[in-house]
Tab-separated table of C-alpha atoms in Angstrom:
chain	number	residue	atom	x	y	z
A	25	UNK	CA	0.000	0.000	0.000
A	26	UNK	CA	1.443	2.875	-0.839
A	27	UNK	CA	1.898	5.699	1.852
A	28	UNK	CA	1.175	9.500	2.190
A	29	UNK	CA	3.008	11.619	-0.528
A	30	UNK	CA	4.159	15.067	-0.097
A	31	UNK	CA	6.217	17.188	-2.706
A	32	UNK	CA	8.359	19.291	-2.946
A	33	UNK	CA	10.661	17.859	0.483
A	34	UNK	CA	12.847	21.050	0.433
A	35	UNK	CA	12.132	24.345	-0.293
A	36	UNK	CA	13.752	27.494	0.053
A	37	UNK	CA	12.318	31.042	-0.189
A	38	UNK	CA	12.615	34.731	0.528
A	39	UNK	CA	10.190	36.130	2.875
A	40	UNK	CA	6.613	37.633	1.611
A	41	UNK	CA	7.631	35.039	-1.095
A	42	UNK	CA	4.630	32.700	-2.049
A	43	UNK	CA	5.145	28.483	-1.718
A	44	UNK	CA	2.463	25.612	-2.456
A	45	UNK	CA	2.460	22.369	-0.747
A	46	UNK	CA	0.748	19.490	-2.297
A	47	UNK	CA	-0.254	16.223	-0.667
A	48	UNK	CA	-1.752	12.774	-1.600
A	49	UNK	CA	-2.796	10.802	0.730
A	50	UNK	CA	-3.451	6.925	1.253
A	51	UNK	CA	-6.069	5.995	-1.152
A	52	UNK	CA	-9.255	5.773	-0.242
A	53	UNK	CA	-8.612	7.729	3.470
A	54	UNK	CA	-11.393	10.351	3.759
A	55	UNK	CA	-9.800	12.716	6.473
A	56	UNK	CA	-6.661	14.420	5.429
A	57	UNK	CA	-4.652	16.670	7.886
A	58	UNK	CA	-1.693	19.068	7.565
A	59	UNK	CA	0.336	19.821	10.785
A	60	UNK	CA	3.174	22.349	10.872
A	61	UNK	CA	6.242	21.397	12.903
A	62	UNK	CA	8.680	23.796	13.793
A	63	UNK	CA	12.125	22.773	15.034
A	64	UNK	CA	12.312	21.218	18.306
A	65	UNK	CA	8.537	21.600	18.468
A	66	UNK	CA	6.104	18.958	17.929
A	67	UNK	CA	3.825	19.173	15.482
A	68	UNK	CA	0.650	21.327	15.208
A	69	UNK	CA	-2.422	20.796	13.600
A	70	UNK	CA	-3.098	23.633	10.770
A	71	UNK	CA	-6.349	22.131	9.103
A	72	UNK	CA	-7.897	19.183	8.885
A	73	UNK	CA	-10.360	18.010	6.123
A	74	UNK	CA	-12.906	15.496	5.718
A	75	UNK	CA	-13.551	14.195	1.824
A	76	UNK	CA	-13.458	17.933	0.706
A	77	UNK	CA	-14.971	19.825	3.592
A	78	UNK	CA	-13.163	21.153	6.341
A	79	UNK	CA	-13.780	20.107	9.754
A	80	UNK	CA	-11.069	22.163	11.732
A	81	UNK	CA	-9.208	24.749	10.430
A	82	UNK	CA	-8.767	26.888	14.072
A	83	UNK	CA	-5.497	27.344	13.845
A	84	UNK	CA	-4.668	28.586	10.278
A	85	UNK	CA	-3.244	31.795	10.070
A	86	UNK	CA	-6.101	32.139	7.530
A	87	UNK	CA	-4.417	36.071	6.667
A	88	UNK	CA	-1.492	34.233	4.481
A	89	UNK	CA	-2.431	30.547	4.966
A	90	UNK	CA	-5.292	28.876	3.031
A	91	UNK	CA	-5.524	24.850	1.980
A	92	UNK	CA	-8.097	23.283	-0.265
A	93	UNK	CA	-9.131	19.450	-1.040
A	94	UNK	CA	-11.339	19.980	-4.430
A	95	UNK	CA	-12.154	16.483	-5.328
A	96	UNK	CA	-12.111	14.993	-1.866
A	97	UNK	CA	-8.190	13.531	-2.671
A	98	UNK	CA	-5.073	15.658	-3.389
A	99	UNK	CA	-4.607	18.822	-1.302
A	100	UNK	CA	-2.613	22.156	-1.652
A	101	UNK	CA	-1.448	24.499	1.332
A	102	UNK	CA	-0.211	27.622	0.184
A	103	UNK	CA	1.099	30.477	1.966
A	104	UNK	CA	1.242	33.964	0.857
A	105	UNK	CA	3.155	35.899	1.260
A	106	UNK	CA	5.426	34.145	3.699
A	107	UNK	CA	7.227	35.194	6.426
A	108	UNK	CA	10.539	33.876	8.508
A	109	UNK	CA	8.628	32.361	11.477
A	110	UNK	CA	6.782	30.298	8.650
A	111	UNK	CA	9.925	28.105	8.185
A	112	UNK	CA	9.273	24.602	9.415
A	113	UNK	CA	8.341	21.265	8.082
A	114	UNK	CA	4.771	20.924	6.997
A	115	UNK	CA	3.393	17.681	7.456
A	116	UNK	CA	0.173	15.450	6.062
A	117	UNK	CA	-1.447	13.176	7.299
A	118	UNK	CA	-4.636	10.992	6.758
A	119	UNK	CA	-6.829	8.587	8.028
A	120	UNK	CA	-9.330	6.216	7.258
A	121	UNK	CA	-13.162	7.426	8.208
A	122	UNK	CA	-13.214	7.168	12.121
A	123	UNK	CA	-15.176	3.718	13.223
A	124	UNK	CA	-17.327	3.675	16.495
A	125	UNK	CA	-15.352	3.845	19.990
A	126	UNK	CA	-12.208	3.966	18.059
A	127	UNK	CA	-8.859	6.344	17.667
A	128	UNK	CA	-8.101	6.968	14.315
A	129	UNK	CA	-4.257	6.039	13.704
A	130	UNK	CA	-2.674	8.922	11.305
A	131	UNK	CA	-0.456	8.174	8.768
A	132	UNK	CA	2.094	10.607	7.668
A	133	UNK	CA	4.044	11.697	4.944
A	134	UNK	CA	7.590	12.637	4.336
A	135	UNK	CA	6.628	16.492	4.995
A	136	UNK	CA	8.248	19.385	3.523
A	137	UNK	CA	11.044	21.739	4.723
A	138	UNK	CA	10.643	24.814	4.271
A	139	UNK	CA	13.135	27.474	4.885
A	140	UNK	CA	12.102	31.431	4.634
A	141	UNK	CA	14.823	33.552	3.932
B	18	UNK	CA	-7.390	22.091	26.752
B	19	UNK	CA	-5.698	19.308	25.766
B	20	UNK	CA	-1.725	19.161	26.718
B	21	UNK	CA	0.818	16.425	26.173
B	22	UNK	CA	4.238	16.902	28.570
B	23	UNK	CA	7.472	15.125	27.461
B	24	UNK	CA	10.177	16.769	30.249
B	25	UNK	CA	12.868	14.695	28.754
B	26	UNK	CA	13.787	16.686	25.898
B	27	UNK	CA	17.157	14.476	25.145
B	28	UNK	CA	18.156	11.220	26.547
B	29	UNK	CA	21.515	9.280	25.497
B	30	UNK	CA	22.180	5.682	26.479
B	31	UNK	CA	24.962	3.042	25.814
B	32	UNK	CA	23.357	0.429	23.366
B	33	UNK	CA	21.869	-2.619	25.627
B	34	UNK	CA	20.550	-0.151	28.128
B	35	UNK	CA	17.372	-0.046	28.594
B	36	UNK	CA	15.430	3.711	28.401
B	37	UNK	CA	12.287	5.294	29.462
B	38	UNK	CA	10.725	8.197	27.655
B	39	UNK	CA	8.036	9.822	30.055
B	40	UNK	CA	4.672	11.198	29.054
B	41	UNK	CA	2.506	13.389	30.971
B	42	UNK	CA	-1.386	14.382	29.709
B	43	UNK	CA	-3.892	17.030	30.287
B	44	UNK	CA	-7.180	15.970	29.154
B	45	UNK	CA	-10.816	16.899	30.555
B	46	UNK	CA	-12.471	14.373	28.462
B	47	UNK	CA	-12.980	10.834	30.023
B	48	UNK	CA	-12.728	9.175	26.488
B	49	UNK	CA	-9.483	9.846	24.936
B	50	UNK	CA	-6.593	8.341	22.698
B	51	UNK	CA	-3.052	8.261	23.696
B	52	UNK	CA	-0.132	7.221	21.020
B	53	UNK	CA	3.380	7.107	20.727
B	54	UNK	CA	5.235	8.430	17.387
B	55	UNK	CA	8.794	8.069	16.091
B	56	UNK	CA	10.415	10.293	14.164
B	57	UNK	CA	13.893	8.951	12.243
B	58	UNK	CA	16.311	11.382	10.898
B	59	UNK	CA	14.700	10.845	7.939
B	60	UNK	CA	11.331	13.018	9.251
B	61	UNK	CA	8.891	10.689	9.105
B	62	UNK	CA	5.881	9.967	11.704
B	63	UNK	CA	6.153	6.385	12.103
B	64	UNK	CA	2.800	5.330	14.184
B	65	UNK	CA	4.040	2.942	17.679
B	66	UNK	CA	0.951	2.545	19.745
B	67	UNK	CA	-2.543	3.486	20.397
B	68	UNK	CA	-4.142	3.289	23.722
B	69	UNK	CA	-8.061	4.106	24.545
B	70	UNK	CA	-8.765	5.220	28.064
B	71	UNK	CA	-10.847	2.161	29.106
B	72	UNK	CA	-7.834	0.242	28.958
B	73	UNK	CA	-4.987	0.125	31.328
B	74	UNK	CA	-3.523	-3.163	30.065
B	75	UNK	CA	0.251	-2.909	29.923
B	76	UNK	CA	1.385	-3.753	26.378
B	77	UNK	CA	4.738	-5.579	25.392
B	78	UNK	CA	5.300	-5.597	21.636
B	79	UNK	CA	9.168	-7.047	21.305
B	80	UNK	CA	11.373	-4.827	22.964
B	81	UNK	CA	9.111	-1.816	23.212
B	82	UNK	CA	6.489	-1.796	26.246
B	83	UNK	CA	4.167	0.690	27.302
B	84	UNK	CA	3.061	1.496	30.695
B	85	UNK	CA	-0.824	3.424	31.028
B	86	UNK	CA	-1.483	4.795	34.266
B	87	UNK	CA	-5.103	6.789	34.501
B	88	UNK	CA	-4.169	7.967	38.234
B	89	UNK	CA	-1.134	9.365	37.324
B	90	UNK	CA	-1.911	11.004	33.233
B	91	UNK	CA	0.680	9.399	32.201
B	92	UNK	CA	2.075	6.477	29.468
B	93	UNK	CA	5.098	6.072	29.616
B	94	UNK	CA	7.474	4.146	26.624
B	95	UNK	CA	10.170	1.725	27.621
B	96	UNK	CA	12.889	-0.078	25.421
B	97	UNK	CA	14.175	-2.584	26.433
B	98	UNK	CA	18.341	-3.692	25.446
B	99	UNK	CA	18.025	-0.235	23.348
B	100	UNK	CA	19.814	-0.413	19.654
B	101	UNK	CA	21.337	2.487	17.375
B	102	UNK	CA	18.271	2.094	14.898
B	103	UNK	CA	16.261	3.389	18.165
B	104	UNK	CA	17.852	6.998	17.642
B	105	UNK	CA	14.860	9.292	16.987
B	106	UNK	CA	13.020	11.547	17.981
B	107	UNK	CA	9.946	9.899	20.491
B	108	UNK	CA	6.634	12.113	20.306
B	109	UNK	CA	3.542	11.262	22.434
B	110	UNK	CA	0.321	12.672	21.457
B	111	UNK	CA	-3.218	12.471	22.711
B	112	UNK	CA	-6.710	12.848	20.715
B	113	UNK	CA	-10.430	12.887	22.327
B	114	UNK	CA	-12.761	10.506	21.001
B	115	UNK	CA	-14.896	11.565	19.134
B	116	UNK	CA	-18.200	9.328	17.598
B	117	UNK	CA	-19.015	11.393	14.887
B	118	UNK	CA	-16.875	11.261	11.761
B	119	UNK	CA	-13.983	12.239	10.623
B	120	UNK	CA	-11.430	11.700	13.022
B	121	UNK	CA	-9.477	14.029	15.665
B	122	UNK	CA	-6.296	15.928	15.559
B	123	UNK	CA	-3.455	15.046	17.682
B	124	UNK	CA	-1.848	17.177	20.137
B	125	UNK	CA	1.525	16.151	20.677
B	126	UNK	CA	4.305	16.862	23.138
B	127	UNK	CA	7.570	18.141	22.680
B	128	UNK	CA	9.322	14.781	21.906
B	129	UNK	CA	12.354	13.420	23.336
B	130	UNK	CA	15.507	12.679	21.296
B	131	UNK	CA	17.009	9.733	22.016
B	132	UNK	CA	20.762	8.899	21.138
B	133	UNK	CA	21.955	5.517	21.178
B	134	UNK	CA	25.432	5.292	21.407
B	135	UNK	CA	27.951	2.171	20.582
């Protein structure tokens, strides 16, 4: 089974400076998730979608961050225009649709580094 | 609010020793999640455990083991006769359960990097 795929893995920019993320997660997992980690930090959920909808997006910066999930599948984050506390590694995740009385196990991708200059 | 504490923020060992990685949880829900996550070099989440609330069970999977305690918040990781391929960083998170769909975000600690020396 293949796992969560995230591209680019590196990427380097110069602050207010726009970037796109894009994710693909497990196929056939309805909730998708992206989490910013910032060094020596664990990571923090930015959004979280479920099929194309979003369930939780609390802690976006919503004035420079926005994510979509058109077709309930692939999903973007972009930020724009970025600044130098943005850099980090931005992770997704998914997960199958939750079951009754049980935790949903994430699976996660490779993330992306990104460094704002 | 939900909080995950990891005080350890770096543990080394000799390889054979055997390590601890403490976890300490907030939570004022009475149904909750609590996992354990590595993270290689390579950056990777790689999923360890789950544990539901209702059950305090100990659980040995080869030479990791996991010890629940309700009274205390706290689940605590143990390897036992620790290798180099253990070097990581060790994250403990904690979700609520929730019945409806689409299933809950983690909040994670800190993590604890763990060095496992010849």
């Amino acid at each position: 089974e293949a796992g969560v795929a995230q591209s680019p893995r590196y990427k380097i920019i110069e602050k207010r400076q726009s970037v796109a993320f894009w994710c693909n997660p497990i196929s056939g997992h309805a909730t998708l998730y992206w989490y910013q980690q910032i060094l020596g930090q664990g990571p923090k959920l930015l959004i979280q979608f479920q099929n194309n909808g979003v369930v939780d997006d609390s802690q976006l910066p919503k004035d420079r961050f926005s994510a979509e999930r058109l077709k309930g599948v692939d999903s973007t984050l972009k930020i724009q225009p970025a600044k130098l506390e943005d850099s980090a590694v931005y992770l997704c995740a998914s997960t199958a649709h939750i079951r009754l009385a049980s935790g949903n196990e994430q699976f996660f991708g490779p993330g992306t580094r990104l460094t704002v200059l | 609010a939900q909080k995950v504490t990891q005080a350890q923020t770096e543990i080394s060992v000799v390889e054979k020793e055997d390590v601890t990685l403490d976890c300490v949880y907030e939570t004022r829900d009475t149904t909750y999640y609590l996992f354990w996550y590595k993270q290689p070099p390579s950056g990777e989440l790689v999923f360890l455990i789950r544990r539901n609330s209702f059950d305090e069970q100990n659980e040995i999977s080869g030479r990791y083991s996991w010890n629940f305690q309700k009274s205390t918040s706290s689940f605590n990781f143990t390897i036992t006769a620790s290798q180099v391929v253990d070097s990581a960083v060790y994250f403990c998170a904690l979700s609520e359960a929730r019945i409806t769909g689409g299933g809950n975000k983690l909040t994670f600690g800190t993590g604890t990097q763990l060095k496992v020396e010849l």
